Short mmCIF file of C-alpha atoms and ligand atoms in Angstrom, two decimals:
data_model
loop_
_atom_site.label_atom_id
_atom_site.label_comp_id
_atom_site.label_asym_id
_atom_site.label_seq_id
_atom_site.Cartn_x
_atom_site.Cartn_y
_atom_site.Cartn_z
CA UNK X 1052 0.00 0.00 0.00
CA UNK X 1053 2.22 2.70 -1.65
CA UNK X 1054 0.76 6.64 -0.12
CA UNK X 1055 0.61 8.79 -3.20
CA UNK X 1056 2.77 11.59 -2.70
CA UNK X 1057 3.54 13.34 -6.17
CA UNK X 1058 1.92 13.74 -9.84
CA UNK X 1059 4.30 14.05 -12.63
CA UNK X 1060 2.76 15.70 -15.93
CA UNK X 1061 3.61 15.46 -19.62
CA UNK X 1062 2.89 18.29 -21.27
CA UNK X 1063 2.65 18.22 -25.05
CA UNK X 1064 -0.69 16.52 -25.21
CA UNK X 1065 -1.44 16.22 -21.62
CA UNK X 1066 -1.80 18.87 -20.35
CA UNK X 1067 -3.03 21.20 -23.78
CA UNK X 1068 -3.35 20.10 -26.98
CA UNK X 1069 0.11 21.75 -28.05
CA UNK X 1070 0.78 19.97 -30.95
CA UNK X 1071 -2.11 20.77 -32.81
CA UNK X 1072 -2.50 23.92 -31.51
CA UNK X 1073 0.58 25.25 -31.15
CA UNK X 1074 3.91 23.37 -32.42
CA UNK X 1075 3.01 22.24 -35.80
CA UNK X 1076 1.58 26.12 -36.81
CA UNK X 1077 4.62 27.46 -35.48
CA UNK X 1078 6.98 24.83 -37.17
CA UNK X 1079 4.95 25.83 -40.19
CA UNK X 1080 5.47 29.21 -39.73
CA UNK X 1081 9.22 29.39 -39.43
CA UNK X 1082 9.31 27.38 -42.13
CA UNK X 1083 7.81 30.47 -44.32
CA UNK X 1084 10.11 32.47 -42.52
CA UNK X 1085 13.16 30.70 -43.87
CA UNK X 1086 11.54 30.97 -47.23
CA UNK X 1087 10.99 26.94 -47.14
CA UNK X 1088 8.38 25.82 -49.14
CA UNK X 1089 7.85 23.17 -46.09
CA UNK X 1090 4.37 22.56 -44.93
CA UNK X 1091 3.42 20.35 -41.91
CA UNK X 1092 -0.36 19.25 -42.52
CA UNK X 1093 -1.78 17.95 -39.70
CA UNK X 1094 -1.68 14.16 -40.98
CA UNK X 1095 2.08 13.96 -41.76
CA UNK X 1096 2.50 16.19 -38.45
CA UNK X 1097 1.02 12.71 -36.76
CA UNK X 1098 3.73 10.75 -38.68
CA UNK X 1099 6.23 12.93 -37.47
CA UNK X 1100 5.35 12.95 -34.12
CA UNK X 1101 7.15 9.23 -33.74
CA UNK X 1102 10.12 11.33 -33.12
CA UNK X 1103 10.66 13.22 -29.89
CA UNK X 1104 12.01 16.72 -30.02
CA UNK X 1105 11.21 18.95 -32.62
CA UNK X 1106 14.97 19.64 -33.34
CA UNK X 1107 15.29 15.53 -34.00
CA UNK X 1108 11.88 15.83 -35.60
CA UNK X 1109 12.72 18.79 -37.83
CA UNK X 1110 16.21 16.65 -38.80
CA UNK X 1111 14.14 13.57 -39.60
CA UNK X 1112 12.24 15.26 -42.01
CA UNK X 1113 15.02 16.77 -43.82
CA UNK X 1114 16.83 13.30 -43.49
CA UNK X 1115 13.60 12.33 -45.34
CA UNK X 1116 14.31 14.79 -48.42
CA UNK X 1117 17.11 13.78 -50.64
CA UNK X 1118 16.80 17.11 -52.39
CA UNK X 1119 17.55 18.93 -49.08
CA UNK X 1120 20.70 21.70 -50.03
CA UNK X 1121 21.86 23.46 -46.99
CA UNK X 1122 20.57 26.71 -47.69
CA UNK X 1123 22.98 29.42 -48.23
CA UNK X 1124 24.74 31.18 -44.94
CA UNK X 1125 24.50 28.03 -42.50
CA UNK X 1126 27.85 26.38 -41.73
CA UNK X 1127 26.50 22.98 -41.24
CA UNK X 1128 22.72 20.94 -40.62
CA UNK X 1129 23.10 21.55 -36.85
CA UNK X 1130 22.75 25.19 -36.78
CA UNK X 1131 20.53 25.30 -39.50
CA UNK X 1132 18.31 23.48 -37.24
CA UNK X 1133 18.95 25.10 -34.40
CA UNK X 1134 17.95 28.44 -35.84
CA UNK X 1135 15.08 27.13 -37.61
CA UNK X 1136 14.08 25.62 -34.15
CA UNK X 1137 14.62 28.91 -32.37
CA UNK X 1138 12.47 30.91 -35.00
CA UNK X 1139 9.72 27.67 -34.34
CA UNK X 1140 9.83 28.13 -30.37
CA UNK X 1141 9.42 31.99 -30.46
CA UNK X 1142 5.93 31.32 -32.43
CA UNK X 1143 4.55 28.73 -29.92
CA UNK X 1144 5.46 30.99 -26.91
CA UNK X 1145 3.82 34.01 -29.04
CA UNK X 1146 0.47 31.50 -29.21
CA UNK X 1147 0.54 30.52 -26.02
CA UNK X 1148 0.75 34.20 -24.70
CA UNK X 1149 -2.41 35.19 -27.19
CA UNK X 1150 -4.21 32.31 -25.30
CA UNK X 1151 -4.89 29.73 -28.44
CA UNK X 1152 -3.65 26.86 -26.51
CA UNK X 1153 -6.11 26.23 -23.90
CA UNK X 1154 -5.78 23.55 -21.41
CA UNK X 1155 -7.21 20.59 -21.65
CA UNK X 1156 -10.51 18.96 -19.53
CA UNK X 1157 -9.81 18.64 -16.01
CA UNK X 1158 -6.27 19.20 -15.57
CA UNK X 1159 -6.48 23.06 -13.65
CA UNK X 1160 -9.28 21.02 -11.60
CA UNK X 1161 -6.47 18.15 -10.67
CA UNK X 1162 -3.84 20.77 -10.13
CA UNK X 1163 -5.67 22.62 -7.47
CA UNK X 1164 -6.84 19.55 -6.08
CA UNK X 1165 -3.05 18.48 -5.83
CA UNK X 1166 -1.96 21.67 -4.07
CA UNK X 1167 -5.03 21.56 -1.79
CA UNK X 1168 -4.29 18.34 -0.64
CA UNK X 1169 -0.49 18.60 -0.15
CA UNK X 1170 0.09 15.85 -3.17
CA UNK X 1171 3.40 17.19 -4.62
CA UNK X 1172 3.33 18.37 -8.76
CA UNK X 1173 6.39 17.44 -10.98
CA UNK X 1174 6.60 18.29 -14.84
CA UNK X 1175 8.46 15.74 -17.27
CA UNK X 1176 8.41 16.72 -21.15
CA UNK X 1177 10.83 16.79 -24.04
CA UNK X 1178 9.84 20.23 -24.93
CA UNK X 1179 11.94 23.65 -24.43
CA UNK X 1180 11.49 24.62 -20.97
CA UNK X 1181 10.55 28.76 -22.50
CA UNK X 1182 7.81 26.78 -23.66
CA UNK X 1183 6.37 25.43 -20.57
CA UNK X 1184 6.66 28.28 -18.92
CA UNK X 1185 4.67 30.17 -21.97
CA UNK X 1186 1.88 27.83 -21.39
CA UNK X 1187 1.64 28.12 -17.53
CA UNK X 1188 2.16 31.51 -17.81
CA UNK X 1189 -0.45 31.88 -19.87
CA UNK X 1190 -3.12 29.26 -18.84
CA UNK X 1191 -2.75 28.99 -15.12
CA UNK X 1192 -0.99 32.30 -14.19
CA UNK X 1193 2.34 33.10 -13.33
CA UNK X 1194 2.61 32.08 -10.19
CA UNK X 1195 2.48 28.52 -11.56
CA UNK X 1196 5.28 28.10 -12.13
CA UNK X 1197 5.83 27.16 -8.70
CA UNK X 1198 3.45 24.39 -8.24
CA UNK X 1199 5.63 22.11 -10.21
CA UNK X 1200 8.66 21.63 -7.66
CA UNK X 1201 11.04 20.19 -10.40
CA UNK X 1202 10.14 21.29 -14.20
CA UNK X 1203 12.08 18.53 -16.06
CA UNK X 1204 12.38 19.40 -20.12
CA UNK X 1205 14.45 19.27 -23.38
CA UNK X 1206 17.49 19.16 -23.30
CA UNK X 1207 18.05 18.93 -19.48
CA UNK X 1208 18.67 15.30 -19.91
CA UNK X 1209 20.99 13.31 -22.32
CA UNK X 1210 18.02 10.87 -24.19
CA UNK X 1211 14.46 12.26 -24.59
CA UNK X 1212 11.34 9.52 -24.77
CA UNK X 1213 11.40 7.00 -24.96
CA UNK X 1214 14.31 6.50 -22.95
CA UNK X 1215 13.27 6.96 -18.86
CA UNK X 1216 15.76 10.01 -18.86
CA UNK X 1217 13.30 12.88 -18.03
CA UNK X 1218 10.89 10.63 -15.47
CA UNK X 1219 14.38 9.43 -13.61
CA UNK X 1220 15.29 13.26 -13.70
CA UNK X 1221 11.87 14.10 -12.26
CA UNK X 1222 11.77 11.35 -9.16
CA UNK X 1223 15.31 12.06 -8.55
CA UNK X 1224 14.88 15.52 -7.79
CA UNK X 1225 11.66 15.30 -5.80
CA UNK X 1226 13.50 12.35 -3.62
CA UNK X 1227 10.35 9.85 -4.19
CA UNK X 1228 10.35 6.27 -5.38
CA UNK X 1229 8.18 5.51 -8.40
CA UNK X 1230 5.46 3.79 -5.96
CA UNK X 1231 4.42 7.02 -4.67
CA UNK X 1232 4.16 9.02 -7.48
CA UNK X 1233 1.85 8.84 -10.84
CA UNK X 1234 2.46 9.67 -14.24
CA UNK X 1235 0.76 11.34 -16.96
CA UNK X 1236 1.23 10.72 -20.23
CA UNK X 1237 -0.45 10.74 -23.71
CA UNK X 1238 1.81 8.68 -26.17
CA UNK X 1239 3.58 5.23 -26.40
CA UNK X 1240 6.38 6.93 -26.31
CA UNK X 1241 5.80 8.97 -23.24
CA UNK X 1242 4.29 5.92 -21.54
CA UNK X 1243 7.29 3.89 -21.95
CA UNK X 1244 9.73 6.63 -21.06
CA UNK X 1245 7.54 6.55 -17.48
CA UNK X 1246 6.90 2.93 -17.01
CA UNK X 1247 10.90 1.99 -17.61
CA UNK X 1248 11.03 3.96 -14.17
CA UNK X 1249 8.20 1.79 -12.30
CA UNK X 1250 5.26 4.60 -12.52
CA UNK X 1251 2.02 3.46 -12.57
CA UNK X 1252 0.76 5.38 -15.83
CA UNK X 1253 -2.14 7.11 -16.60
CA UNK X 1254 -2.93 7.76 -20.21
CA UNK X 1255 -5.43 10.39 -21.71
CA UNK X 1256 -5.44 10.00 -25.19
CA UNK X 1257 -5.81 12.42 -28.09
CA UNK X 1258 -6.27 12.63 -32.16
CA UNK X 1259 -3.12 12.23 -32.48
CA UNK X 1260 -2.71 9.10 -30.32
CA UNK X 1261 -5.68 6.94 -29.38
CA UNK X 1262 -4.66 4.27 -31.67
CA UNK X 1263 -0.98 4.08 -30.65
CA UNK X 1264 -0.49 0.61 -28.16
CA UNK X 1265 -1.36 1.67 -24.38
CA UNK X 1266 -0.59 -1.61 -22.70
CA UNK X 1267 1.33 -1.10 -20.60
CA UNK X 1268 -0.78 2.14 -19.00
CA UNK X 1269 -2.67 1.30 -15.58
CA UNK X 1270 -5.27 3.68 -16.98
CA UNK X 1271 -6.13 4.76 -20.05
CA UNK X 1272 -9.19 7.43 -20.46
CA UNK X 1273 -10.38 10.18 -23.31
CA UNK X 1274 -9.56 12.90 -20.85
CA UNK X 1275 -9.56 13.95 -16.97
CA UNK X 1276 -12.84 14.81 -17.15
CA UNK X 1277 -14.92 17.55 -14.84
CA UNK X 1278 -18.00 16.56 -12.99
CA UNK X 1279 -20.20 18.27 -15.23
CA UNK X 1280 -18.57 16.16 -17.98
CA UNK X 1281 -17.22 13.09 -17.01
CA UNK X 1282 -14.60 10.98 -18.72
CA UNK X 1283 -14.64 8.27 -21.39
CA UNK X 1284 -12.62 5.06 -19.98
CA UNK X 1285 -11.05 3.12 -22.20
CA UNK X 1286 -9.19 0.32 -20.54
CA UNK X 1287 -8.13 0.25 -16.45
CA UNK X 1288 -10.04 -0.06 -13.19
CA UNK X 1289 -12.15 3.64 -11.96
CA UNK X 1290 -14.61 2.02 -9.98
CA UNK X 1291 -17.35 4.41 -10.57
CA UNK X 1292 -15.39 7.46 -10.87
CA UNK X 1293 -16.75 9.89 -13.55
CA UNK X 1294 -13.69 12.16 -13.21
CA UNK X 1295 -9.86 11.31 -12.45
CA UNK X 1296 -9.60 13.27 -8.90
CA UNK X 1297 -7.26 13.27 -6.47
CA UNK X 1298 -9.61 10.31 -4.91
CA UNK X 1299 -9.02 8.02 -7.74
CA UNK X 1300 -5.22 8.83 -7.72
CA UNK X 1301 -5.05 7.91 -4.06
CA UNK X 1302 -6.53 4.07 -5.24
CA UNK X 1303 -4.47 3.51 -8.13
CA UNK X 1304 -1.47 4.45 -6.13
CA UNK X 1305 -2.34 2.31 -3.46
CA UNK X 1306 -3.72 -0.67 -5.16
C1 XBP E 173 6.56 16.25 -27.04
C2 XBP E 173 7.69 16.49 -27.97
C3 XBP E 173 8.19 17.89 -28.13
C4 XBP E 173 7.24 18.75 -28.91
C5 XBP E 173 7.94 19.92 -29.57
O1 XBP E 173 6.93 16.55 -25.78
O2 XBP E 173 8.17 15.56 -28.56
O3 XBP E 173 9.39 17.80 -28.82
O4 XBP E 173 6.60 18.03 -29.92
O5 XBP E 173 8.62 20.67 -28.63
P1 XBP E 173 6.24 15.83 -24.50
P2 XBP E 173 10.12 21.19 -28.96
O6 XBP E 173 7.28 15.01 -23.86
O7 XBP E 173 5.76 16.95 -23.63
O8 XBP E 173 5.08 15.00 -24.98
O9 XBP E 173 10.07 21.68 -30.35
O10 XBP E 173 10.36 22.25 -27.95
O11 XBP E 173 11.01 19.99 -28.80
#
């Protein structure tokens, strides 16, 4: 009987839709900047989305086009990237501050519920950390940026998901064991980057990935849900929970 102690939160289709709302415009959008005739639609965007990072992702794709000439005024593929990348990560932040990537159903609701009840909040994502903090900022206010004791993202660990790299970082610096902490995830490759760890997994899928293989989730459900507009469960144990509260958490934890 393991006490639940801490919550540790994906972001990029956890906690907002980001990718459809927010990374693949502004990929898009520095790609018309750089005066590539490049265009993300939101199917391929899914393909891509195999790869973590959008730096890795934005390499794949250009690994993918044997046409690709370094354009003129870049000294080599890496820095070409990175600037591309950098031009990509100003638009998202610029979204997320004009409020077009809303949160999704029932995480604010869980968060509060976490910080009223003492239950400890840890973030674990592969995306730039000016990024997460654009879409606190912006959703939840300022000031939450201190609910999440340890904001693990990027490239503040050597492999990103699947390897376990940014969960380890996460459990490491909240000193807790796996068995008292949950994760939140909403792809494979999230879920295996927090399972290689020992966290019991909750899943919330999304268009981009309710057909991708969840097995190995304790939980998977269409969202958190709100009690005014309860949650589709897909495969996993709620008893008759309509919602995923701090309640349920406490169960799965302990079960
Ligand atoms: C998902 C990712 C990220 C984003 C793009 O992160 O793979 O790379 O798609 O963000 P998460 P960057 O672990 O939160 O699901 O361009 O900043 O990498």
């Amino acid at each position: 009987m393991a006490e639940l102690k801490a919550l540790i939160f994906d972001v990029d289709g956890t906690l907002a839709e980001t990718e459809r709302d927010g990374h693949r415009p502004a990929f898009n959008q520095a790609f018309a900047d750089a005066g590539l005739d490049w265009h993300w639609s939101t199917e391929r965007y899914g393909e891509l989305l195999e790869v973590s990072g959008g730096k890795e992702r934005i390499r794949a794709f250009i690994e993918s086009k044997p046409d690709f000439v370094l354009p003129a005024g870049f000294s080599d593929l890496t820095e070409f990237i990175r600037s591309l990348h950098a031009t990509k990560t100003k638009y998202y932040t610029q979204y997320a501050i004009e409020g077009r990537i809303p949160l999704r159903p029932g995480v604010e609701r869980l968060l509060n519920e976490a910080r009223a009840q003492d239950v400890r909040l840890a973030i674990a994502t592969t995306t730039t950390p000016a990024n997460v903090q654009a879409l606190l900022a912006n959703t939840l206010g300022v000031e939450s940026l201190n609910w999440f004791e340890v904001i693990a993202a990027g490239d503040m660990v050597p492999h990103k998901k699947p390897a376990p790299d940014v969960f380890e970082y996460a459990l490491d610096h909240l000193n807790l064991p796996p068995e008292n902490c949950l994760g939140f995830e909403d792809t494979n490759n999230g879920l295996l980057s927090a399972t290689q760890t020992g966290l019991k997994t909750i899943i919330t899928v999304n268009d981009y990935t309710h057909t991708q293989d969840f097995s190995k989730a304790t939980l998977v459900i269409s969202d958190l849900g709100e009690p005014d507009a309860p949650f589709k469960m897909i495969s996993g144990d709620v008893g008759d929970a309509q919602y995923f509260d701090i309640a349920l958490a406490r169960k799965i934890c302990e079960a």
